[in-house]
PDB file of C-alpha atoms in Angstrom:
ATOM      1  CA  MET A  94      -0.015  -0.072  -0.079  1.00 47.00           C
ATOM      2  CA  GLY A  95       1.251   3.609  -0.690  1.00 49.00           C
ATOM      3  CA  GLU A  96       2.377   5.946   2.029  1.00 50.00           C
ATOM      4  CA  ARG A  97      -0.037   8.172   3.919  1.00 48.00           C
ATOM      5  CA  GLN A  98       0.658  11.857   3.965  1.00 54.00           C
ATOM      6  CA  GLY A  99      -0.428  14.521   6.391  1.00 54.00           C
ATOM      7  CA  THR A 100      -1.404  13.806  10.019  1.00 56.00           C
ATOM      8  CA  PRO A 101      -0.884  10.305  11.446  1.00 57.00           C
ATOM      9  CA  TRP A 102      -3.867   8.166  11.232  1.00 56.00           C
ATOM     10  CA  THR A 103      -5.499   7.361  14.654  1.00 60.00           C
ATOM     11  CA  GLY A 104      -8.661   5.741  13.269  1.00 61.00           C
ATOM     12  CA  ARG A 105     -10.932   8.687  14.168  1.00 62.00           C
ATOM     13  CA  GLN A 106     -10.201  12.457  13.817  1.00 58.00           C
ATOM     14  CA  SER A 107     -12.271  15.274  15.075  1.00 56.00           C
ATOM     15  CA  ILE A 108     -12.127  18.331  12.833  1.00 57.00           C
ATOM     16  CA  ALA A 109     -14.042  21.484  14.256  1.00 65.00           C
ATOM     17  CA  GLY A 110     -16.562  19.415  16.072  1.00 70.00           C
ATOM     18  CA  ALA A 111     -17.140  17.149  13.111  1.00 78.00           C
ATOM     19  CA  VAL A 112     -16.214  13.420  13.285  1.00 80.00           C
ATOM     20  CA  VAL A 113     -14.654  12.033  10.102  1.00 73.00           C
ATOM     21  CA  HIS A 114     -14.479   8.296   9.558  1.00 77.00           C
ATOM     22  CA  ILE A 115     -11.868   7.036   7.114  1.00 76.00           C
ATOM     23  CA  GLN A 116     -12.029   3.631   5.570  1.00 73.00           C
ATOM     24  CA  VAL A 117      -8.835   2.286   3.862  1.00 70.00           C
ATOM     25  CA  ASN A 118      -9.605  -0.125   0.992  1.00 69.00           C
ATOM     26  CA  ASP A 119      -7.101  -2.837   0.198  1.00 70.00           C
ATOM     27  CA  VAL A 120      -5.723  -2.941  -3.345  1.00 80.00           C
ATOM     28  CA  ASN A 121      -4.777  -6.022  -5.153  1.00 82.00           C
ATOM     29  CA  GLU A 122      -1.049  -5.320  -5.204  1.00 86.00           C
ATOM     30  CA  PHE A 123       0.281  -8.925  -4.638  1.00 88.00           C
ATOM     31  CA  ALA A 124       0.135 -11.945  -7.139  1.00 90.00           C
ATOM     32  CA  PRO A 125      -0.132 -15.567  -5.826  1.00 95.00           C
ATOM     33  CA  VAL A 126       3.027 -17.382  -5.225  1.00 94.00           C
ATOM     34  CA  PHE A 127       3.371 -21.153  -5.159  1.00 97.00           C
ATOM     35  CA  ARG A 128       4.637 -22.713  -1.859  1.00 97.00           C
ATOM     36  CA  GLU A 129       7.013 -25.049  -3.807  1.00 97.00           C
ATOM     37  CA  SER A 130       9.199 -24.305  -6.824  1.00 97.00           C
ATOM     38  CA  GLN A 131       7.942 -27.501  -8.388  1.00 98.00           C
ATOM     39  CA  TYR A 132       5.788 -30.580  -7.542  1.00 98.00           C
ATOM     40  CA  GLN A 133       6.162 -34.309  -8.204  1.00 98.00           C
ATOM     41  CA  ALA A 134       4.128 -37.422  -7.722  1.00 98.00           C
ATOM     42  CA  ALA A 135       4.087 -41.067  -9.074  1.00 98.00           C
ATOM     43  CA  VAL A 136       0.901 -43.015 -10.039  1.00 98.00           C
ATOM     44  CA  THR A 137       0.384 -46.575 -11.072  1.00 96.00           C
ATOM     45  CA  GLU A 138      -0.919 -47.024 -14.569  1.00 97.00           C
ATOM     46  CA  GLY A 139      -4.401 -48.168 -15.190  1.00 96.00           C
ATOM     47  CA  LYS A 140      -6.040 -46.295 -12.360  1.00 96.00           C
ATOM     48  CA  ILE A 141      -8.179 -43.108 -12.068  1.00 97.00           C
ATOM     49  CA  TYR A 142      -7.171 -41.144  -9.064  1.00 98.00           C
ATOM     50  CA  ASP A 143      -9.519 -38.686  -7.210  1.00 97.00           C
ATOM     51  CA  SER A 144      -6.347 -36.740  -6.231  1.00 98.00           C
ATOM     52  CA  ILE A 145      -2.731 -37.312  -7.350  1.00 98.00           C
ATOM     53  CA  LEU A 146      -1.380 -34.384  -5.428  1.00 98.00           C
ATOM     54  CA  GLN A 147      -2.151 -30.846  -4.310  1.00 98.00           C
ATOM     55  CA  VAL A 148      -0.519 -27.779  -5.269  1.00 98.00           C
ATOM     56  CA  GLU A 149      -0.782 -24.714  -3.056  1.00 98.00           C
ATOM     57  CA  ALA A 150      -0.363 -20.964  -3.594  1.00 97.00           C
ATOM     58  CA  THR A 151      -0.469 -18.108  -1.255  1.00 94.00           C
ATOM     59  CA  ASP A 152      -1.024 -14.300  -1.480  1.00 93.00           C
ATOM     60  CA  GLN A 153       0.332 -11.551   0.758  1.00 89.00           C
ATOM     61  CA  ASP A 154      -2.627  -9.134   0.217  1.00 87.00           C
ATOM     62  CA  CYS A 155      -4.460  -8.299   3.527  1.00 84.00           C
ATOM     63  CA  SER A 156      -8.183  -8.522   2.605  1.00 83.00           C
ATOM     64  CA  PRO A 157     -10.091 -11.839   2.202  1.00 79.00           C
ATOM     65  CA  GLN A 158     -11.096 -10.925  -1.488  1.00 80.00           C
ATOM     66  CA  TYR A 159      -7.389 -10.577  -2.683  1.00 88.00           C
ATOM     67  CA  SER A 160      -5.502 -12.902  -0.221  1.00 87.00           C
ATOM     68  CA  GLN A 161      -7.478 -15.980  -1.029  1.00 90.00           C
ATOM     69  CA  ILE A 162      -6.758 -18.200  -4.007  1.00 94.00           C
ATOM     70  CA  CYS A 163     -10.065 -18.721  -5.910  1.00 93.00           C
ATOM     71  CA  ASN A 164      -8.851 -20.810  -8.852  1.00 96.00           C
ATOM     72  CA  TYR A 165      -6.098 -22.955 -10.163  1.00 98.00           C
ATOM     73  CA  GLN A 166      -5.525 -23.748 -13.914  1.00 98.00           C
ATOM     74  CA  ILE A 167      -3.429 -26.283 -15.800  1.00 98.00           C
ATOM     75  CA  THR A 168      -1.970 -24.241 -18.652  1.00 98.00           C
ATOM     76  CA  THR A 169      -0.500 -27.134 -20.477  1.00 98.00           C
ATOM     77  CA  THR A 170      -2.767 -28.140 -23.348  1.00 96.00           C
ATOM     78  CA  ASN A 171      -3.979 -31.704 -24.285  1.00 96.00           C
ATOM     79  CA  THR A 172      -3.027 -33.310 -21.076  1.00 97.00           C
ATOM     80  CA  PRO A 173      -5.007 -36.147 -19.194  1.00 98.00           C
ATOM     81  CA  PHE A 174      -5.310 -34.102 -16.078  1.00 98.00           C
ATOM     82  CA  ALA A 175      -7.612 -31.681 -14.375  1.00 98.00           C
ATOM     83  CA  ILE A 176      -7.310 -29.361 -11.351  1.00 98.00           C
ATOM     84  CA  ASP A 177      -9.872 -28.238  -8.912  1.00 98.00           C
ATOM     85  CA  ARG A 178     -10.258 -24.834  -7.145  1.00 95.00           C
ATOM     86  CA  ASN A 179      -8.408 -26.327  -4.209  1.00 96.00           C
ATOM     87  CA  GLY A 180      -5.412 -27.328  -6.210  1.00 98.00           C
ATOM     88  CA  ASN A 181      -6.012 -30.986  -6.354  1.00 98.00           C
ATOM     89  CA  ILE A 182      -4.686 -32.606  -9.550  1.00 98.00           C
ATOM     90  CA  ARG A 183      -6.419 -35.807 -10.867  1.00 98.00           C
ATOM     91  CA  ASN A 184      -6.199 -37.791 -13.995  1.00 98.00           C
ATOM     92  CA  THR A 185      -9.046 -37.667 -16.459  1.00 98.00           C
ATOM     93  CA  GLU A 186      -8.228 -41.023 -17.999  1.00 97.00           C
ATOM     94  CA  LYS A 187      -6.428 -44.125 -17.267  1.00 97.00           C
ATOM     95  CA  LEU A 188      -2.537 -43.583 -17.804  1.00 98.00           C
ATOM     96  CA  SER A 189      -0.357 -46.231 -19.545  1.00 96.00           C
ATOM     97  CA  PHE A 190       3.312 -46.661 -18.855  1.00 95.00           C
ATOM     98  CA  ASP A 191       3.821 -48.098 -22.516  1.00 94.00           C
ATOM     99  CA  ARG A 192       2.281 -44.919 -23.921  1.00 96.00           C
ATOM    100  CA  GLN A 193       3.934 -42.292 -21.719  1.00 97.00           C
ATOM    101  CA  GLN A 194       6.193 -42.653 -18.589  1.00 97.00           C
ATOM    102  CA  HIS A 195       6.372 -39.079 -17.458  1.00 98.00           C
ATOM    103  CA  TYR A 196       4.180 -35.891 -17.794  1.00 98.00           C
ATOM    104  CA  LYS A 197       5.335 -32.391 -17.092  1.00 98.00           C
ATOM    105  CA  ILE A 198       2.376 -29.894 -16.775  1.00 98.00           C
ATOM    106  CA  GLN A 199       2.280 -26.227 -15.863  1.00 98.00           C
ATOM    107  CA  VAL A 200      -0.126 -24.965 -13.345  1.00 98.00           C
ATOM    108  CA  THR A 201      -1.134 -21.303 -12.526  1.00 98.00           C
ATOM    109  CA  ALA A 202      -3.102 -19.668  -9.657  1.00 97.00           C
ATOM    110  CA  TRP A 203      -5.637 -16.749  -9.535  1.00 95.00           C
ATOM    111  CA  ASP A 204      -6.435 -14.746  -6.362  1.00 93.00           C
ATOM    112  CA  CYS A 205     -10.108 -13.858  -5.874  1.00 91.00           C
ATOM    113  CA  GLY A 206      -9.385 -10.279  -7.307  1.00 89.00           C
ATOM    114  CA  GLN A 207      -8.376 -12.122 -10.592  1.00 90.00           C
ATOM    115  CA  LYS A 208      -4.719 -11.462 -10.245  1.00 92.00           C
ATOM    116  CA  ARG A 209      -2.690 -14.348 -11.854  1.00 95.00           C
ATOM    117  CA  ALA A 210       0.506 -15.745 -10.336  1.00 96.00           C
ATOM    118  CA  LEU A 211       3.518 -14.255 -11.988  1.00 94.00           C
ATOM    119  CA  HIS A 212       5.179 -17.651 -12.454  1.00 96.00           C
ATOM    120  CA  SER A 213       3.507 -20.918 -13.172  1.00 97.00           C
ATOM    121  CA  VAL A 214       4.718 -24.093 -11.347  1.00 98.00           C
ATOM    122  CA  PRO A 215       5.931 -27.269 -13.113  1.00 98.00           C
ATOM    123  CA  VAL A 216       4.304 -30.590 -11.815  1.00 98.00           C
ATOM    124  CA  HIS A 217       5.908 -33.845 -12.790  1.00 98.00           C
ATOM    125  CA  ILE A 218       3.910 -36.925 -12.723  1.00 98.00           C
ATOM    126  CA  GLU A 219       5.616 -40.246 -13.238  1.00 98.00           C
ATOM    127  CA  VAL A 220       3.721 -43.245 -14.417  1.00 98.00           C
ATOM    128  CA  LYS A 221       4.720 -46.638 -12.827  1.00 96.00           C
ATOM    129  CA  PRO A 222       4.082 -49.942 -14.531  1.00 95.00           C
ATOM    130  CA  VAL A 223       1.904 -52.631 -12.887  1.00 90.00           C
ATOM    131  CA  CYS A 224       3.373 -56.144 -12.520  1.00 77.00           C
ATOM    132  CA  LYS A 225       2.353 -58.124 -15.634  1.00 70.00           C
ATOM    133  CA  PRO A 226       3.045 -61.900 -15.140  1.00 70.00           C
ATOM    134  CA  GLY A 227       4.559 -63.914 -17.787  1.00 67.00           C
ATOM    135  CA  TRP A 228       6.045 -67.291 -18.372  1.00 66.00           C
ATOM    136  CA  GLN A 229       9.725 -67.989 -18.522  1.00 66.00           C
ATOM    137  CA  GLY A 230       9.852 -71.683 -19.260  1.00 69.00           C
ATOM    138  CA  GLN A 231       7.504 -73.235 -16.657  1.00 67.00           C
ATOM    139  CA  ILE A 232       7.934 -70.496 -14.239  1.00 66.00           C
ATOM    140  CA  CYS A 233       5.555 -67.550 -13.823  1.00 65.00           C
ATOM    141  CA  VAL A 234       7.587 -64.343 -13.496  1.00 62.00           C
ATOM    142  CA  CYS A 235       6.767 -60.720 -13.343  1.00 62.00           C
ATOM    143  CA  LYS A 236       7.929 -58.942 -16.529  1.00 60.00           C
ATOM    144  CA  ARG A 237       7.246 -55.290 -15.353  1.00 59.00           C
ATOM    145  CA  CYS A 238       6.822 -54.192 -11.857  1.00 54.00           C
ATOM    146  CA  SER A 239       6.331 -50.853  -9.902  1.00 45.00           C
ATOM    147  CA  VAL A 240       9.416 -49.799  -8.155  1.00 43.00           C
TER     148      VAL A 240
END
């Protein structure tokens, strides 16, 4: 917020018998900032998750309108992921290790005053294979297993 000029603010001033009330409105001067510089998670292929991980941003503004985070958005196009307004990332389709082993998506945040984060955050999601039994001679062995 800018500097105040004139007499110091005491919350209530009396001028020639008149009472003057001054209300200071907060301005949306800060953009959201993510708590982490990047996020990462691992999922097992073939499953739909309600939440893979949660990203979190904060805002230094004072008023609830400007200090609360109202929306998160995945800015990477054509990804099988969605994000809710609380920052929970989920997959929208079953992922396949054979098709893609790693996803890198970018996420941004918006405060309730519609100020966007200055920097998006990278989210790395690794797809782990499930164990697929196979035969080696007469012994059943696992050909691929999650680590």
